[in-house]
mmCIF file of C-alpha atoms in Angstrom:
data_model
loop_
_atom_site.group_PDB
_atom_site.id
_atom_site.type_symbol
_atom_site.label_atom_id
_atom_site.label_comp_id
_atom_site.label_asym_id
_atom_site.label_seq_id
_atom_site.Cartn_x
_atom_site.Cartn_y
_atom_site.Cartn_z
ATOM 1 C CA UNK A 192 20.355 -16.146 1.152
ATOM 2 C CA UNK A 193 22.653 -15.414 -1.759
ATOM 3 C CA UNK A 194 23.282 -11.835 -2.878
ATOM 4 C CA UNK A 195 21.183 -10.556 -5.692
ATOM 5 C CA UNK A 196 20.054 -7.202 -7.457
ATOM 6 C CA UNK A 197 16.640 -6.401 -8.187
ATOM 7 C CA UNK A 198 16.264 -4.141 -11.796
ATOM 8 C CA UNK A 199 13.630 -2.050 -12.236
ATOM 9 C CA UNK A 200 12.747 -0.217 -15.470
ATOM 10 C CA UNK A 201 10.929 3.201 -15.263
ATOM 11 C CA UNK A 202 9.285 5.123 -17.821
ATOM 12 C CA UNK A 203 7.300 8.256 -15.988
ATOM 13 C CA UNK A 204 6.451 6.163 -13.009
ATOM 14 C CA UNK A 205 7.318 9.199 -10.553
ATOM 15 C CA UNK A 206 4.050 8.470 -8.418
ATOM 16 C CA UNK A 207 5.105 4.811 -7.580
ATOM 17 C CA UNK A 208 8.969 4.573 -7.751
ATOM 18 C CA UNK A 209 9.433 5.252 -4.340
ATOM 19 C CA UNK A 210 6.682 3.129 -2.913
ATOM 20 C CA UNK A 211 8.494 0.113 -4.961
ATOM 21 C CA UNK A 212 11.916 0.837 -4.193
ATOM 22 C CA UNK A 213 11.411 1.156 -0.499
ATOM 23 C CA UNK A 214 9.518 -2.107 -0.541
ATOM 24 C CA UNK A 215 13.067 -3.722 -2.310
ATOM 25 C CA UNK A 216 15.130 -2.142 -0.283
ATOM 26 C CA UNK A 217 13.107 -3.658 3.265
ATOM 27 C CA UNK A 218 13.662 -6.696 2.011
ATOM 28 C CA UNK A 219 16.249 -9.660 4.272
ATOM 29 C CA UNK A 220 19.808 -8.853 3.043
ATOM 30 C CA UNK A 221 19.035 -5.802 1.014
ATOM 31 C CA UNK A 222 19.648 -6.360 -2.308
ATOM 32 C CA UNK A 223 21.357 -3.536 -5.132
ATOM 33 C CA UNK A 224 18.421 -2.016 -6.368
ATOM 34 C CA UNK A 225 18.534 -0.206 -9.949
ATOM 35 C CA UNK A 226 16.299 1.829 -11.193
ATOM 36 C CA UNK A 227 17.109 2.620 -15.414
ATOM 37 C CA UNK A 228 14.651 5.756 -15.688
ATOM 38 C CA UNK A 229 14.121 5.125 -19.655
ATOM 39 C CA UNK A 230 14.055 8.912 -20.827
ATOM 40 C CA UNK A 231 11.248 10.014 -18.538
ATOM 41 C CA UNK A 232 9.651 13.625 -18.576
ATOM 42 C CA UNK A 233 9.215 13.400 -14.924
ATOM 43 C CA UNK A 234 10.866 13.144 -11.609
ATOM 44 C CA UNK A 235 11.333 9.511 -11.829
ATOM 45 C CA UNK A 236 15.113 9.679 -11.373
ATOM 46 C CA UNK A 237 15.009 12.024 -8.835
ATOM 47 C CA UNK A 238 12.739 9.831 -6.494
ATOM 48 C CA UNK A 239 14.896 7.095 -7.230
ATOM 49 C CA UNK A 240 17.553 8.410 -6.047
ATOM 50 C CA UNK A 241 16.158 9.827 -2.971
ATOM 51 C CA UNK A 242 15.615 6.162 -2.049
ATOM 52 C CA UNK A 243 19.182 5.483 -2.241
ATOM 53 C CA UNK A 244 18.500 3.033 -5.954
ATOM 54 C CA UNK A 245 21.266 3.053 -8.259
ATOM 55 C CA UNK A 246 19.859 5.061 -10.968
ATOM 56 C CA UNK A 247 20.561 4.632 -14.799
ATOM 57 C CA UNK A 248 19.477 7.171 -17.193
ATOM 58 C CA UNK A 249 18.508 6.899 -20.888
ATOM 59 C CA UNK A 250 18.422 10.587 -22.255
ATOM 60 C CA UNK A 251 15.224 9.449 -24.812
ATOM 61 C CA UNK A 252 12.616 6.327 -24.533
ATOM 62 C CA UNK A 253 14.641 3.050 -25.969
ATOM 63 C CA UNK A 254 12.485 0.550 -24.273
ATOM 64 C CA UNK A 255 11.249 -1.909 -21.811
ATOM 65 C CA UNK A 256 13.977 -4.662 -23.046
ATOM 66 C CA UNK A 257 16.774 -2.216 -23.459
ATOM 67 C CA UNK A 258 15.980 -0.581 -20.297
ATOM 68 C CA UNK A 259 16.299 -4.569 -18.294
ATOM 69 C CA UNK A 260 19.429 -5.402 -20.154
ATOM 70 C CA UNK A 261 21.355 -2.297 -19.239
ATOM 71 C CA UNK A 262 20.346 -3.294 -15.561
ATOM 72 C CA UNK A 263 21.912 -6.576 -16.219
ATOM 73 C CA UNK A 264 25.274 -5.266 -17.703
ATOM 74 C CA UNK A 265 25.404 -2.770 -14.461
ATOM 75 C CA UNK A 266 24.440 -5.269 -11.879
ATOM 76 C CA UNK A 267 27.052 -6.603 -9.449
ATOM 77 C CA UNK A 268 25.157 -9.682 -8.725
ATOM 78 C CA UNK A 269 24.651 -12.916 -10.515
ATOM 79 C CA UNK A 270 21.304 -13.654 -9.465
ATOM 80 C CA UNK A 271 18.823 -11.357 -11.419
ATOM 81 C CA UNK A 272 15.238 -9.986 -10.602
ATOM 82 C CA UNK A 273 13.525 -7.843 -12.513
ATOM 83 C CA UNK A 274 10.019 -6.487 -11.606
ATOM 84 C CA UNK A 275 7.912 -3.541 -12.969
ATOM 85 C CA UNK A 276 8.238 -0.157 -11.218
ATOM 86 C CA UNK A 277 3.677 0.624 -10.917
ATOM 87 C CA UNK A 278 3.055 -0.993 -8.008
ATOM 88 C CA UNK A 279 1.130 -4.036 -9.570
ATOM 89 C CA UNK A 280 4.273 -6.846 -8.441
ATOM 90 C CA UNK A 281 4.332 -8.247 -4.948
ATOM 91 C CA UNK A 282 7.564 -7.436 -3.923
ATOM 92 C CA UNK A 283 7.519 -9.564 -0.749
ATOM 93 C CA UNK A 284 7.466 -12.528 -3.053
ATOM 94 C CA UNK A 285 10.884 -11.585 -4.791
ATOM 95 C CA UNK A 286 12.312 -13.763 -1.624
ATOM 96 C CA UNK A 287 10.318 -17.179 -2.751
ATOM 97 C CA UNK A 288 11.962 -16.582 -6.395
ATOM 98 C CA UNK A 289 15.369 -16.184 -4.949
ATOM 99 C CA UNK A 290 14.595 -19.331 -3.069
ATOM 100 C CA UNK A 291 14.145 -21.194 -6.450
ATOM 101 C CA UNK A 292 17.110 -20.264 -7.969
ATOM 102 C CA UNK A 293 18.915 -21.621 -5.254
ATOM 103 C CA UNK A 294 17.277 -24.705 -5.570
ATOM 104 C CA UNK A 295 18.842 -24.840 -9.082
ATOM 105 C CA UNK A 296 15.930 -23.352 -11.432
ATOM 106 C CA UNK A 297 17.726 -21.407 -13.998
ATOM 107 C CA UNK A 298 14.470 -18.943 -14.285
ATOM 108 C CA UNK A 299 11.698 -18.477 -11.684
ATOM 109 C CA UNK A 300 8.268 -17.003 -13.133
ATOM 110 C CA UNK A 301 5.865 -15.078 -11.057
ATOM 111 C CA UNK A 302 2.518 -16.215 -12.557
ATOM 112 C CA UNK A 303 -0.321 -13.564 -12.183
ATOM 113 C CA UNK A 304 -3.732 -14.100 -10.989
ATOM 114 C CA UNK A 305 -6.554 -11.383 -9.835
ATOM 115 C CA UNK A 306 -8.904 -9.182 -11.477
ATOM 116 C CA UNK A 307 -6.010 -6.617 -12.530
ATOM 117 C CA UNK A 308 -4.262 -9.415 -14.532
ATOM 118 C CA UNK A 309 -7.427 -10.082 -16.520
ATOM 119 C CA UNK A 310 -7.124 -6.269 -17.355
ATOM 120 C CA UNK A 311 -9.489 -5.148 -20.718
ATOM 121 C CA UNK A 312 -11.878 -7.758 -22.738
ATOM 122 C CA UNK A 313 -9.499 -6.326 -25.569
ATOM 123 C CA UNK A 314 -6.463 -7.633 -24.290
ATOM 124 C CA UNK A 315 -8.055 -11.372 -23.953
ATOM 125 C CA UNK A 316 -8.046 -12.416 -28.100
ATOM 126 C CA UNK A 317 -4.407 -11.808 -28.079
ATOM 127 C CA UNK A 318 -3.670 -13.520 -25.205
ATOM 128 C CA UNK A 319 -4.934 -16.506 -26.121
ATOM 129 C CA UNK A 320 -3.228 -16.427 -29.427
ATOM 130 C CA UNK A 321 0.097 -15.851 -28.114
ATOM 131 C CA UNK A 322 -0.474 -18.075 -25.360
ATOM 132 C CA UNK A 323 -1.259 -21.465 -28.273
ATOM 133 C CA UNK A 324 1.442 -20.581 -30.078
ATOM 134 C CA UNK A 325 3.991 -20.190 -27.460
ATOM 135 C CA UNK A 326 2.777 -23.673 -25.875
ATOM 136 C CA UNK A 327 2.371 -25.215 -29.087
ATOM 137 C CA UNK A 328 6.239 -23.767 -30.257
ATOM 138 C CA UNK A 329 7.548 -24.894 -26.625
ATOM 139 C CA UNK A 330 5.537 -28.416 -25.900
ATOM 140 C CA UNK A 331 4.749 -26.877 -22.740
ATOM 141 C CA UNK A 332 1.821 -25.274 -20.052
ATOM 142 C CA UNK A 333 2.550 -21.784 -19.716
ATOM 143 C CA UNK A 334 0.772 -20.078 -16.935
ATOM 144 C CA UNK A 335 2.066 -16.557 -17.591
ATOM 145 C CA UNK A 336 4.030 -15.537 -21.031
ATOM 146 C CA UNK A 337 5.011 -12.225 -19.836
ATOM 147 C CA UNK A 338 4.882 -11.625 -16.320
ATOM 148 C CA UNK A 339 7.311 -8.766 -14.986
ATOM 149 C CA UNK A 340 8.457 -10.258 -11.919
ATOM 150 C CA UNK A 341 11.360 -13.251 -12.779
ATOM 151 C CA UNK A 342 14.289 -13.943 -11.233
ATOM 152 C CA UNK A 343 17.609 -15.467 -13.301
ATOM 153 C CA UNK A 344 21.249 -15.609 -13.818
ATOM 154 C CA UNK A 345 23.542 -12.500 -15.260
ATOM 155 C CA UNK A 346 26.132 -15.595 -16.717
ATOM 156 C CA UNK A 347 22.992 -17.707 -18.559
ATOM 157 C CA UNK A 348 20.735 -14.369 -19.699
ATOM 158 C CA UNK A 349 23.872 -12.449 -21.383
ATOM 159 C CA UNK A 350 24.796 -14.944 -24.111
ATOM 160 C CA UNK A 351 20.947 -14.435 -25.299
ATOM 161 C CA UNK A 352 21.200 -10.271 -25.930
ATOM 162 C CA UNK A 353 21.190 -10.166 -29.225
ATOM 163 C CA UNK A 354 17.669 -12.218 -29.713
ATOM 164 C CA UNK A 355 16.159 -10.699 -26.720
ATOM 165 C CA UNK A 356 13.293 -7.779 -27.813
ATOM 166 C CA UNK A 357 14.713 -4.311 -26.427
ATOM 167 C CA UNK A 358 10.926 -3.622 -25.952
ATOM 168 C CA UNK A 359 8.032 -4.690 -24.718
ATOM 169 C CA UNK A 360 8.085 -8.191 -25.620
ATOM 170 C CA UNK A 361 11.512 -8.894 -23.674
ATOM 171 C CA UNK A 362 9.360 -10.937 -21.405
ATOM 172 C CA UNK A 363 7.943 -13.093 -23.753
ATOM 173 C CA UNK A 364 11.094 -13.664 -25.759
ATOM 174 C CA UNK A 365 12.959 -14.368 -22.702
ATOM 175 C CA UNK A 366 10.391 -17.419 -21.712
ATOM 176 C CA UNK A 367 10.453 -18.844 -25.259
ATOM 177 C CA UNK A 368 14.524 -19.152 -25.632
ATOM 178 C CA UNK A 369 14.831 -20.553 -21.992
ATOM 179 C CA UNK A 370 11.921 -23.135 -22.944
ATOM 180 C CA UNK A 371 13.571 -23.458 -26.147
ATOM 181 C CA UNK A 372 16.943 -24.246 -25.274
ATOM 182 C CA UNK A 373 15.604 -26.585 -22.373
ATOM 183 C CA UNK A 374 16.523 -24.549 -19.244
ATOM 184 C CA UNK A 375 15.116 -25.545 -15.883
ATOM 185 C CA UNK A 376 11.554 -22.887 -15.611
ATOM 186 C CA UNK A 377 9.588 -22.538 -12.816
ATOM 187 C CA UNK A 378 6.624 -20.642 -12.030
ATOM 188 C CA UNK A 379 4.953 -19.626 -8.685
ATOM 189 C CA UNK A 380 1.880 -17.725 -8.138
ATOM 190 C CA UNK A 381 1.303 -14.309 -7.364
ATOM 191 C CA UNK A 382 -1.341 -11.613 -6.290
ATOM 192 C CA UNK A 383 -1.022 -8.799 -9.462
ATOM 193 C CA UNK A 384 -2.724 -4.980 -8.281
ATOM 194 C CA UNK A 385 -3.848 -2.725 -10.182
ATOM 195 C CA UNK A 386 -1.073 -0.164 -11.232
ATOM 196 C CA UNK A 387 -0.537 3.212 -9.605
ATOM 197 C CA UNK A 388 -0.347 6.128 -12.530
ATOM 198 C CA UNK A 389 -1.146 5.217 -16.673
ATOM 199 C CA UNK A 390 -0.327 2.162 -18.544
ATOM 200 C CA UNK A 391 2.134 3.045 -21.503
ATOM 201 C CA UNK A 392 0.700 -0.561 -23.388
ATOM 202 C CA UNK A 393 -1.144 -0.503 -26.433
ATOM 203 C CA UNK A 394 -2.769 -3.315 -26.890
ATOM 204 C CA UNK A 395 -2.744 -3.520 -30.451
ATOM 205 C CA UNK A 396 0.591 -2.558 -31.405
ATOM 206 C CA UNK A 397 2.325 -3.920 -28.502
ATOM 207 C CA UNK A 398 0.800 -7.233 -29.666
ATOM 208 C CA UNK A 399 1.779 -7.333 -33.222
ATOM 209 C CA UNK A 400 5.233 -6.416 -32.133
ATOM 210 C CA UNK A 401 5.224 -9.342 -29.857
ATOM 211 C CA UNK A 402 4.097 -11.903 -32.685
ATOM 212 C CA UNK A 403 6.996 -10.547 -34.671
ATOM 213 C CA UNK A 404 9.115 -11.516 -32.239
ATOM 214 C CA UNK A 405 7.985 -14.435 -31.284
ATOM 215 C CA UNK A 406 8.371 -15.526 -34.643
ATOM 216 C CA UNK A 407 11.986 -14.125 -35.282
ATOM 217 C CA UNK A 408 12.859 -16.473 -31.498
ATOM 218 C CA UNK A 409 11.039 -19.551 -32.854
ATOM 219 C CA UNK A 410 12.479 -19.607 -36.339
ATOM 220 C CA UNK A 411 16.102 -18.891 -34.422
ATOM 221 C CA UNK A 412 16.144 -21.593 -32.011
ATOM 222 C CA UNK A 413 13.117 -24.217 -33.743
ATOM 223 C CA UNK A 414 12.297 -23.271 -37.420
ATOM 224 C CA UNK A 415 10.759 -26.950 -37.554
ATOM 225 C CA UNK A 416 7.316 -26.125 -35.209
ATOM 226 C CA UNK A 417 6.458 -22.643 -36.931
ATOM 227 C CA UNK A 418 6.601 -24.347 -40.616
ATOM 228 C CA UNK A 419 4.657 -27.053 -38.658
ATOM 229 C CA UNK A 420 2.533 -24.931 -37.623
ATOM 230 C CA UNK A 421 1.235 -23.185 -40.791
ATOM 231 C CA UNK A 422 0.961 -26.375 -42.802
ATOM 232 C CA UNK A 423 -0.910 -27.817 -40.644
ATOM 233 C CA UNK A 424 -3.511 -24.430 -41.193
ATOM 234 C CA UNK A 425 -3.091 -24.704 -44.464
ATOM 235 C CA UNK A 426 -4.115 -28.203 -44.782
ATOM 236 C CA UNK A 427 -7.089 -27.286 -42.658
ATOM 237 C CA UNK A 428 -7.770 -24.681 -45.200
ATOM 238 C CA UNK A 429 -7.171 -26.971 -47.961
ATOM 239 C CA UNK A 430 -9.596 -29.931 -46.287
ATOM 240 C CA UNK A 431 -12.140 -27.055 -45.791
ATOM 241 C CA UNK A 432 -12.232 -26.185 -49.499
ATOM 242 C CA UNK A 433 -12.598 -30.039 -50.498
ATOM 243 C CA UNK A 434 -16.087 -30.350 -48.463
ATOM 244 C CA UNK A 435 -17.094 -26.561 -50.349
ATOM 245 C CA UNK A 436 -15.897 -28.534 -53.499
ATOM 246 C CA UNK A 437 -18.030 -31.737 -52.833
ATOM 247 C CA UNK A 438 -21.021 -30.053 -51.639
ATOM 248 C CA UNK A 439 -21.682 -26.845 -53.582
ATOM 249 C CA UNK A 440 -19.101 -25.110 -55.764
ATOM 250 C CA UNK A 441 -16.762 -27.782 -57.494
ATOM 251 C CA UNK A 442 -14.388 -24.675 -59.474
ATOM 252 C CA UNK A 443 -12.969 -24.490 -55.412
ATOM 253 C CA UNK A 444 -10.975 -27.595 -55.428
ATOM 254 C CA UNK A 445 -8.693 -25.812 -57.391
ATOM 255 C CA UNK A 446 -7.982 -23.354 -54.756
ATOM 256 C CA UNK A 447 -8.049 -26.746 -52.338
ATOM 257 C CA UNK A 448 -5.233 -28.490 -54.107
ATOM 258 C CA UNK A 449 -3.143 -25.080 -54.129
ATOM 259 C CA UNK A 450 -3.322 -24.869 -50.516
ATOM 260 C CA UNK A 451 -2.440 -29.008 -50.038
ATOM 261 C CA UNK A 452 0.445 -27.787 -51.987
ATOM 262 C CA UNK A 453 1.483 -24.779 -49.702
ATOM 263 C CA UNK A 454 0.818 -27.069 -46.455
ATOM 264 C CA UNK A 455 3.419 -29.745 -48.389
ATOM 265 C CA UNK A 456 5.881 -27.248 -49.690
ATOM 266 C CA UNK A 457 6.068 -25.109 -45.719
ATOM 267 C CA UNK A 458 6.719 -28.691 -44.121
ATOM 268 C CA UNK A 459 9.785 -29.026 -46.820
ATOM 269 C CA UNK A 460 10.861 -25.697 -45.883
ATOM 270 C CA UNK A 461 10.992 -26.451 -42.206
ATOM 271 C CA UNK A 462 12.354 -29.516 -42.314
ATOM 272 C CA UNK A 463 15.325 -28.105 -44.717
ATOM 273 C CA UNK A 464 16.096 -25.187 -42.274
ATOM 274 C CA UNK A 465 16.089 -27.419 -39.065
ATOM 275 C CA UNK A 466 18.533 -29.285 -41.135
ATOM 276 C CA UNK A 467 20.872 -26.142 -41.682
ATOM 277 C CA UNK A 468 20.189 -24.641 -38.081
ATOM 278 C CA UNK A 469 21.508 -27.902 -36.334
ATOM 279 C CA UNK A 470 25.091 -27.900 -38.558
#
C-alpha cells in the first residue's frame, strides 16, 4: 500500500483524540498522523502528542478548513485523508479509501449511514436544500455532501486553496470543485457513531455559511447553472401569478410579467458570464 498521512483537525476534542489517533496509528503501514489542535482551551495537544501525532497548533480558533489545509501544506505524503477527531469516523475503513485512490479515483468519499448521521429533525430542511442544489449545480447523485472522512491528492487539492472554505463548509466546497472540474469521485459506505464530547455545529449558521459558499464555488467554476437555476424559480413564480391573475385578482399580472422579465434577464446574465469565465 502506498504511503499516506491521515489529518485530523481538533477543536477541544481532549476526550476522544487519543482513542482516534491510536486507532490511525494501528493501522497496516502506519501512516503520519497530524493532529492541527485549532486554538483549543483544553488538553487536546497534549494527548496528541502523547500518542506520538504530529501536532500543529493554532494559538486562536481559525477553522475547520484552515485547520485541514495546514495539514496538507505539513504533510509528507501525497495521498491525503482527512477524518474528524470525535470518534463518529470508522477509521478501519481509511484502508478501503486508500485502496481507491490507487485504483486511480482522484477523491474517495466515505458516505454516512446510521441513526447518528440522521442527527436532529432540524438539521433535515437544510440538508435537503443543499443536497438539490449541489446535484442540480453538479448533474450528479450525491450520497454525502460533507462527510469528514475522504481521501485525495496533496498535488490536485493545493491548486484549489484559495476557493476552498477555511471553515466548516470545506467539505462541501471541496465535493463541488472536484465534481465541477470533472475529477474522478467515488463514494463508499460507512457506519457514522455518535460523537464522543459536544458538537461545535450550529445548525443554522453553519448552514447559511455553507449556501454562501456554495454559491461563491458555483458562480467560480459554472456561473451558467446558478442563473439557471433562479430563472427557472422565477418563471415558476411568474406562471404562479398568471393563474392568481386569471382566476381572482387580475392587478397581479403585473407583478407576473415583472418576474417573466427577471427569469429572462438572470438567463442573459448567466449566459454572458459563462461567456467571460471560459476566455
Amino acid at each position: 500500500m502506498t504511503s499516506y498521512s491521515v489529518i485530523v483537525p481538533a477543536f477541544n476534542e481532549e476526550k476522544a483524540i487519543a482513542l482516534v489517533v491510536d486507532a490511525i496509528r494501528a493501522l497496516p503501514h502506519s501512516p503520519e498522523v497530524i493532529v492541527v489542535d485549532d486554538g483549543s482551551t483544553d488538553a487536546t495537544a497534549d494527548a496528541a502528542r502523547r500518542c506520538n501525532a504530529t501536532v500543529i497548533r493554532h494559538p486562536s480558533n481559525a477553522g475547520y478548513g484552515k485547520s485541514i489545509m495546514d495539514g496538507i501544506r505539513m504533510a509528507q505524503n501525497d495521498i491525503i485523508v482527512i477524518t474528524d477527531a470525535d470518534g463518529t469516523y470508522p477509521i478501519e475503513s481509511i484502508p478501503h479509501l486508500i485502496h481507491k485512490i490507487e485504483e486511480g479515483f482522484e477523491m474517495v468519499v466515505g458516505a454516512r449511514s446510521g441513526t447518528a448521521y440522521r442527527g436532529s429533525f432540524l438539521k433535515m430542511p437544510a440538508r435537503i436544500v443543499l443536497k438539490f442544489l449541489v446535484e442540480f449545480v453538479t448533474g450528479r447523485s450525491i450520497p454525502d455532501i460533507n462527510s469528514g472522512l475522504r481521501a485525495f491528492r496533496k498535488s490536485t487539492v493545493m491548486p484549489y486553496f484559495p476557493h476552498l472554505c477555511q471553515g466548516f463548509s470545506f467539505t462541501t466546497t471541496i465535493t463541488l470543485i472536484y465534481m465541477l472540474t470533472a475529477k474522478l469521485v467515488t463514494y463508499i459506505p460507512i457506519s457514522y457513531s455518535r460523537r464522543i464530547g459536544r458538537s461545535k455545529v450550529r445548525v443554522v449558521r453553519d448552514s447559511l455559511r455553507t449556501l454562501q459558499y456554495v454559491t461563491e464555488v458555483v458562480v467560480t467554476f459554472n456561473p451558467l447553472k446558478f442563473f439557471l437555476l433562479l430563472s427557472i424559480l422565477c418563471s415558476v413564480v411568474s406562471v404562479l401569478l398568471l393563474l392568481v391573475a386569471l382566476l381572482y385578482l387580475p392587478f397581479v399580472v403585473i407583478f407576473s410579467a415583472i418576474f417573466l422579465l427577471s427569469a429572462i434577464l438572470l438567463f442573459g446574465i448567466g449566459l454572458q458570464t459563462e461567456a467571460l469565465r471560459r476566455r
